[in-house]
XYZ file of C-alpha atoms in Angstrom:
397
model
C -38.258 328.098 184.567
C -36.383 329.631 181.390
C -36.679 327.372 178.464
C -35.346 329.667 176.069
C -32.915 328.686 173.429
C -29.252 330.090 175.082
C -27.529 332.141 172.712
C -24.189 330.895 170.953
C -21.503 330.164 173.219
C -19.111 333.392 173.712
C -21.749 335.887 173.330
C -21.959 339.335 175.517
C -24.049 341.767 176.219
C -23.204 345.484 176.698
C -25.769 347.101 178.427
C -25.391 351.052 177.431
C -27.119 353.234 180.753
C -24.918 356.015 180.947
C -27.819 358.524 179.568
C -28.598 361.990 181.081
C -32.512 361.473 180.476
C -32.918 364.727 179.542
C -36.503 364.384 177.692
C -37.636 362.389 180.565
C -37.239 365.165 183.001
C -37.464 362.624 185.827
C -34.665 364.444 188.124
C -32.264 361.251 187.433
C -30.382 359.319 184.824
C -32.909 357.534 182.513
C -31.476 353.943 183.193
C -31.719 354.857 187.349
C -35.881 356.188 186.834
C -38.250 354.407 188.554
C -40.830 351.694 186.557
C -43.231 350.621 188.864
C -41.377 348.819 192.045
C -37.558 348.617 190.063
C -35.746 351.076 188.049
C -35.766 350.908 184.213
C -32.208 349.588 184.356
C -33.037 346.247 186.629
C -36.056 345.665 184.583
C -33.365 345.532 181.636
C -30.880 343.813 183.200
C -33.692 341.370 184.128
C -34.630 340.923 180.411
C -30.754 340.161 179.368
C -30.149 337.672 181.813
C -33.151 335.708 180.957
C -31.319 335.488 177.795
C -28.316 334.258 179.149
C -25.168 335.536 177.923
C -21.855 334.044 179.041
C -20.800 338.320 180.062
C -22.818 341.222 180.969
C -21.216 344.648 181.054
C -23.633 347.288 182.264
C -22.368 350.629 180.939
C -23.934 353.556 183.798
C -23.345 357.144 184.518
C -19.721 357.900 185.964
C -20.222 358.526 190.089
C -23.102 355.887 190.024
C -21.023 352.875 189.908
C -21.308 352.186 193.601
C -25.434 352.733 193.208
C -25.667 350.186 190.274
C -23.819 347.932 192.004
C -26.141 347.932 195.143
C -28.562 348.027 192.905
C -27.652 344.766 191.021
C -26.538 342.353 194.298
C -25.182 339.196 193.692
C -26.237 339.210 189.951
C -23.219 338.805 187.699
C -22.332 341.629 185.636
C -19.864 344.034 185.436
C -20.072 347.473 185.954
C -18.237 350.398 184.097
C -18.617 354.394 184.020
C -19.739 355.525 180.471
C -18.209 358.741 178.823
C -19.787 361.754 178.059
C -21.381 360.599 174.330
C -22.748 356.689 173.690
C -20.280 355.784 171.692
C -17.775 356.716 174.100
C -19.525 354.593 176.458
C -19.734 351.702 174.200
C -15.922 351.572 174.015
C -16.570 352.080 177.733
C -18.065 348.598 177.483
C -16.021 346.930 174.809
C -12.869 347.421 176.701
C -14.491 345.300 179.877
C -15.242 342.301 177.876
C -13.788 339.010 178.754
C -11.432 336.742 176.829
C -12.751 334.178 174.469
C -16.098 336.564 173.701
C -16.664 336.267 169.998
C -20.175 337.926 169.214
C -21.259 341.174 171.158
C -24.846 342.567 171.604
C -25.015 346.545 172.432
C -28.194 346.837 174.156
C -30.054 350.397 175.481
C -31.276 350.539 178.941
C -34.108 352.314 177.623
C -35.894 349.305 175.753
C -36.364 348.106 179.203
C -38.977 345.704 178.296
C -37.464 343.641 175.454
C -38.052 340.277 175.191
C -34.827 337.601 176.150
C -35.990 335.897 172.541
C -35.046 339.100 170.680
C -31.012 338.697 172.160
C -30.969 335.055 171.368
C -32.213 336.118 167.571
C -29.724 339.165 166.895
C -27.259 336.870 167.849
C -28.014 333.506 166.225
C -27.698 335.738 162.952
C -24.542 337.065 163.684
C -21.819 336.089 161.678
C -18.267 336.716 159.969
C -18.702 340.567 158.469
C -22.072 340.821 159.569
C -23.937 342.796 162.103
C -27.751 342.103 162.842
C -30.482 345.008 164.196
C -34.150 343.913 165.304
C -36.359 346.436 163.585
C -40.032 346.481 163.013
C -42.128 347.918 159.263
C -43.155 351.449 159.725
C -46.890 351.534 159.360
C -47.271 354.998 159.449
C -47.668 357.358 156.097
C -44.255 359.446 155.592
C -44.352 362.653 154.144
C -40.682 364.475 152.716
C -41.445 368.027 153.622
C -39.876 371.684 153.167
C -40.495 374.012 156.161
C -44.855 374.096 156.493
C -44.882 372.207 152.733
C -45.366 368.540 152.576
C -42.496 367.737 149.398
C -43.614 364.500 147.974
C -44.596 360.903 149.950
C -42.060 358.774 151.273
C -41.962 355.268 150.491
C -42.529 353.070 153.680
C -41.635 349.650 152.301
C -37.973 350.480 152.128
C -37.845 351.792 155.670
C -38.209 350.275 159.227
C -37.315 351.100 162.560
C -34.328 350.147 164.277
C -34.310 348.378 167.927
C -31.781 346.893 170.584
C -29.800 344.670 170.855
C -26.966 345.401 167.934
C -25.211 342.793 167.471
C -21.444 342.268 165.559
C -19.013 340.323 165.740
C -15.934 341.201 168.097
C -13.457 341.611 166.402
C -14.623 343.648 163.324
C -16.847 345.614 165.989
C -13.073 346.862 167.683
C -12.141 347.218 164.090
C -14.956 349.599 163.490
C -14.447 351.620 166.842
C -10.614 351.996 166.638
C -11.742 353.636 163.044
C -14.310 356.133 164.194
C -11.962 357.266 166.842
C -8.911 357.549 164.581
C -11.006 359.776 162.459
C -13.029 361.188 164.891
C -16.605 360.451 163.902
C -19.245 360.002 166.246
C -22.107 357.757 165.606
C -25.093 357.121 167.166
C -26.280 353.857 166.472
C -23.708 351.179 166.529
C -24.630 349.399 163.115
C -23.998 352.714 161.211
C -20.419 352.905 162.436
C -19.873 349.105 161.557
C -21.383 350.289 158.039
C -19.073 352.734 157.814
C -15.919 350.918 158.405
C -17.416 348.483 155.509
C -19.563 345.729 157.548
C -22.743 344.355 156.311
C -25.667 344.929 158.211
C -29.049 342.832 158.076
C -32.166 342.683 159.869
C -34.612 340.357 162.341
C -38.128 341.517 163.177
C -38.407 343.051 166.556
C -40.531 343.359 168.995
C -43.507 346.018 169.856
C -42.285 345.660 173.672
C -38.920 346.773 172.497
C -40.017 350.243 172.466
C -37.479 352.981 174.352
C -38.097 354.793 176.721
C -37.620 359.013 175.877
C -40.523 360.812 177.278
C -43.389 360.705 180.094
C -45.698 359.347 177.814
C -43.383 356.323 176.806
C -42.661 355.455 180.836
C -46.592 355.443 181.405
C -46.633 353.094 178.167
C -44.214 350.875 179.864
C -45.586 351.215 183.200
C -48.932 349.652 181.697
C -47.506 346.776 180.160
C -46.074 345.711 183.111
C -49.294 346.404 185.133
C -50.923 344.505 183.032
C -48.357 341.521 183.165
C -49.107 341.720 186.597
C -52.778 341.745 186.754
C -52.792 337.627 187.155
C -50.354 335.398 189.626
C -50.032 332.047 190.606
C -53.084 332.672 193.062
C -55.456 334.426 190.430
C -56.147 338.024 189.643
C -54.064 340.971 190.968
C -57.268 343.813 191.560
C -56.060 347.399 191.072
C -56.780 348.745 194.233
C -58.319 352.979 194.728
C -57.528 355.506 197.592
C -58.775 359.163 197.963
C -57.384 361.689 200.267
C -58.322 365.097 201.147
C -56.944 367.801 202.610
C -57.277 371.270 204.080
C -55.168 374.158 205.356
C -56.023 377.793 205.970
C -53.754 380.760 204.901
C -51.306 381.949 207.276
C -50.847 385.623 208.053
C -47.057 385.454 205.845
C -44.613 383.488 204.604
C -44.749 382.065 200.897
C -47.460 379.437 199.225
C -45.889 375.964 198.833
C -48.745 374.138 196.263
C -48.366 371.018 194.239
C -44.794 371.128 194.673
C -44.404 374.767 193.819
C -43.771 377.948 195.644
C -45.728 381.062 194.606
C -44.196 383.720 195.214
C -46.943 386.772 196.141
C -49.193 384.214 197.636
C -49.887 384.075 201.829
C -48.289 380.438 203.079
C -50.705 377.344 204.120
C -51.001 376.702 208.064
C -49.585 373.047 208.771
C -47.222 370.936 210.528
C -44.457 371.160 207.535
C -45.405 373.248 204.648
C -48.491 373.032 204.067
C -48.734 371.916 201.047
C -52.341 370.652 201.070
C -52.576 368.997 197.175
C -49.078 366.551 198.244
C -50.383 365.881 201.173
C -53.917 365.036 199.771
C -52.096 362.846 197.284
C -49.696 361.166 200.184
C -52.831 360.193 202.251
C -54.833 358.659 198.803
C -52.020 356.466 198.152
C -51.361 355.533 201.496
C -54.935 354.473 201.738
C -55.456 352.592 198.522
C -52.557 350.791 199.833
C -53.939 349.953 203.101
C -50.979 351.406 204.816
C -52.646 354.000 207.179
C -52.065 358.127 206.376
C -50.400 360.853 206.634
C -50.701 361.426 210.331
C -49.526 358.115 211.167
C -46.247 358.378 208.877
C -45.672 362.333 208.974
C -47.194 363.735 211.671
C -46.249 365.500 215.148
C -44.896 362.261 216.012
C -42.178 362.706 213.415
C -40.419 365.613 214.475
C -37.891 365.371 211.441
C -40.431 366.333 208.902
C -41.592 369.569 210.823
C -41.274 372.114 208.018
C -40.250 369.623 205.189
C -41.678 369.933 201.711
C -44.893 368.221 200.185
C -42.063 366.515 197.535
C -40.369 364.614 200.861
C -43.637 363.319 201.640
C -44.496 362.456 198.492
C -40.637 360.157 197.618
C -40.853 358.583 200.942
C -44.824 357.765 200.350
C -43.234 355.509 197.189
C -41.088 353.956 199.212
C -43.507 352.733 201.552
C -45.818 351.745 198.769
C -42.514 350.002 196.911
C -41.399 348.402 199.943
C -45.128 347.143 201.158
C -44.840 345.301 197.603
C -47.425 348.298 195.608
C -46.896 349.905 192.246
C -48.224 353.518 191.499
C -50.610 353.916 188.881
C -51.856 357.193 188.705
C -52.933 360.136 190.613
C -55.622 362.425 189.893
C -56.225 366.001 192.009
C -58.179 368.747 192.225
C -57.779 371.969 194.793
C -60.429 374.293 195.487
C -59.880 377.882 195.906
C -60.099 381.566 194.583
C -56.059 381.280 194.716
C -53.650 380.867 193.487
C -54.296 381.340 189.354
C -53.215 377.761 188.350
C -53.713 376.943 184.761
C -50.319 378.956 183.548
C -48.426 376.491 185.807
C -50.338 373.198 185.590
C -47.624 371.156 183.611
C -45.420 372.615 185.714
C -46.657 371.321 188.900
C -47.664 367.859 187.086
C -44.050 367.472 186.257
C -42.911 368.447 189.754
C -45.465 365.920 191.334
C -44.279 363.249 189.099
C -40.883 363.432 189.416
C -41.503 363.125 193.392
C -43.394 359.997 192.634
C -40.363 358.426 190.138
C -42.240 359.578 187.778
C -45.996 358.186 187.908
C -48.165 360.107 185.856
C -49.826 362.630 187.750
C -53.093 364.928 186.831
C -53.851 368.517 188.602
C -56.772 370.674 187.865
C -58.344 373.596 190.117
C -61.785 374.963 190.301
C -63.445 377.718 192.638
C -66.309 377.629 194.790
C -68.152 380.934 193.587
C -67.734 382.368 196.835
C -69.263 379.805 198.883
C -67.784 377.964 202.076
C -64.313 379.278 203.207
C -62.513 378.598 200.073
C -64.649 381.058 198.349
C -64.169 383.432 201.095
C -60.048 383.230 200.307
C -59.706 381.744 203.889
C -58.045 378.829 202.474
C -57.740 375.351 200.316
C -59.208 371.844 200.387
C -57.963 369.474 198.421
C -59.330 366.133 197.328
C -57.581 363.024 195.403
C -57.796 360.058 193.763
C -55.251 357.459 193.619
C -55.052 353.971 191.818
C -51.829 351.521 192.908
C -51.413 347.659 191.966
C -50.404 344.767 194.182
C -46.484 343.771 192.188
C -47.547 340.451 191.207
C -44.249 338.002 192.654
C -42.475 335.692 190.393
């Protein structure tokens, strides 16, 4: 049951997801990455309509219109392609509103996990010539500096750090974007360019769950907030549950090494059904079993003529989907390959981020070791594989 205060009357939210994700490096727009079961954009659309607005615009990457919308159902927003800079995709968003909407929240995608009681705050404080931020006291120790030379110390007590949603009111907010555009300034934070066309802008506290999402690090952050949400239901505790795989494939007599979602070009190819790529398919069967959903032989094997000769990355975007769908959450992977080839450590990230990114992005940990010359590893016959896999029952609301 929501028993949050509503917002005023006449109050929408534009929902900015038209982002490239760039620093994320998860192979899709930010807003579209996978957070545990749901993208970071339905988590954030979730979060807004607890608040409920009387309009919700959602702002997404142009060409993914027809995706969001799938992606939303029957839950009432519109949908509009962004431009190629945010503030360009704001205007995007301010041009959809509906009649009779008076104050305007511009909310990021990427603060997926902000609370509903941090729109209904922004806005309350909204009023004629003044725009409202959340933004939290910086507690860490600034230092001015000069190339390698720390300057002097910055004083902390005049400074915090801005959050989502902005809000303004309509009218001045057009105001302010009609101006940038006429003189062709580009902003890139909303309550700067209503400062600069002569608004006043004030501040609520935020929140800490307001964070935004840039890198890996900050989608594993989010990723155990919500696992730990999740950890207790209606019918008691949700247990983390463990899976470990293995694997093994000899060397053929050609072809190219496919390993950890890599080819290695100089190395013989792995013997196997599809391309051998033992550490995936080590990692598939882990997750499968922590999941109780059988293994790899059951989902890929002979049977399943239409992955003969498919990468380890196929295995591993269809194994989240059967996790996703069986009502699982990935929490990490750890794995380790044995053998005298190939040399791994220059490419570790490397294959970390490819591994990842076949997941949607759920942190993933490689690391190699040899056998000093024992069992057929050590001989250079071939690789075994072994890993470790921790998912989480999506606790259902």
């Amino acid at each position: 049951m929501n028993d949050l205060p509503a917002p005023p009357a006449r109050t929408a939210v534009i929902i900015v997801a038209a982002g490239s994700g760039t620093r994320l490096a998860a192979g899709a727009p930010k807003a579209l990455v996978p957070l545990g079961a749901r993208t970071i954009l339905e988590h954030a659309l979730d979060g807004v309509l607890a608040a409920a607005p009387s309009q919700v615009v959602l702002v997404v990457p142009a060409g993914r219109e027809a995706e969001v919308a799938a992606m939303a159902g029957d839950r009432p927003v519109r949908i509009v392609a962004g431009g190629d800079t945010r503030q360009r995709s704001v205007a995007a968003g301010l041009a959809a509103l509906a009649d009779g909407v008076e104050v305007v929240l511009v909310h990021d995608a990427a603060r997926a996990l902000t609370p509903p009681a941090q729109f209904t705050a922004v806005a309350i404080a909204v009023g004629p010539g003044i725009g409202v931020i959340p933004a939290l006291p910086v507690v860490d120790t600034l230092k001015r500096v000069r190339g390698e030379n720390v300057v002097s110390p910055v004083d902390r007590a005049e400074l915090a750090a801005a959050q989502t949603p902005q809000g303004f009111p309509r009218a001045e907010l057009l105001a302010a974007y009609a101006q940038a555009a006429e003189q062709g300034v580009e902003y890139t934070d909303d309550a700067a360019l209503f400062a600069a066309a002569g608004g006043v802008v004030r501040h609520v506290l935020g929140s800490e769950e307001a964070f935004k999402i840039t890198t890996p690090h900050d989608l594993e952050r989010a990723r155990m907030i919500l696992s730990s949400s999740a950890r207790f239901s209606a019918g008691g505790p949700v247990v983390p549950r463990i899976g470990i795989g293995t694997d093994v494939h000899a060397f053929a007599a050609g072809g190219t090494l496919r390993l950890a979602g890599l080819d290695w070009p100089g190395e013989p190819a792995l013997e196997g059904h599809s391309d051998g790529d033992a550490v995936a398919h080590a990692i598939v069967d882990a997750l499968l079993g922590a999941a109780g959903l059988g293994d790899i032989g059951q989902h890929f094997g002979t049977a399943h003529p239409e992955y003969a000769g498919a990468h380890g990355d196929v295995f591993l975007a269809r194994t989240a989907e059967i996790l996703a769908e069986a009502g699982f959450a990935i929490g990490n992977v750890s794995v380790q390959f044995q053998g005298n080839r190939p040399r791994f450590s220059a490419r570790r990230a490397e294959a970390e981020r490819a591994l990842s990114a076949a997941l949607g992005g759920a942190s993933v940990a490689v690391s190699a070791t040899t056998t000093d010359g024992l069992g057929f590893p050590g001989r250079g016959e071939g690789i075994a594989v072994t890993a470790v896999a921790l998912v989480h029952p999506i606790a259902q609301s």
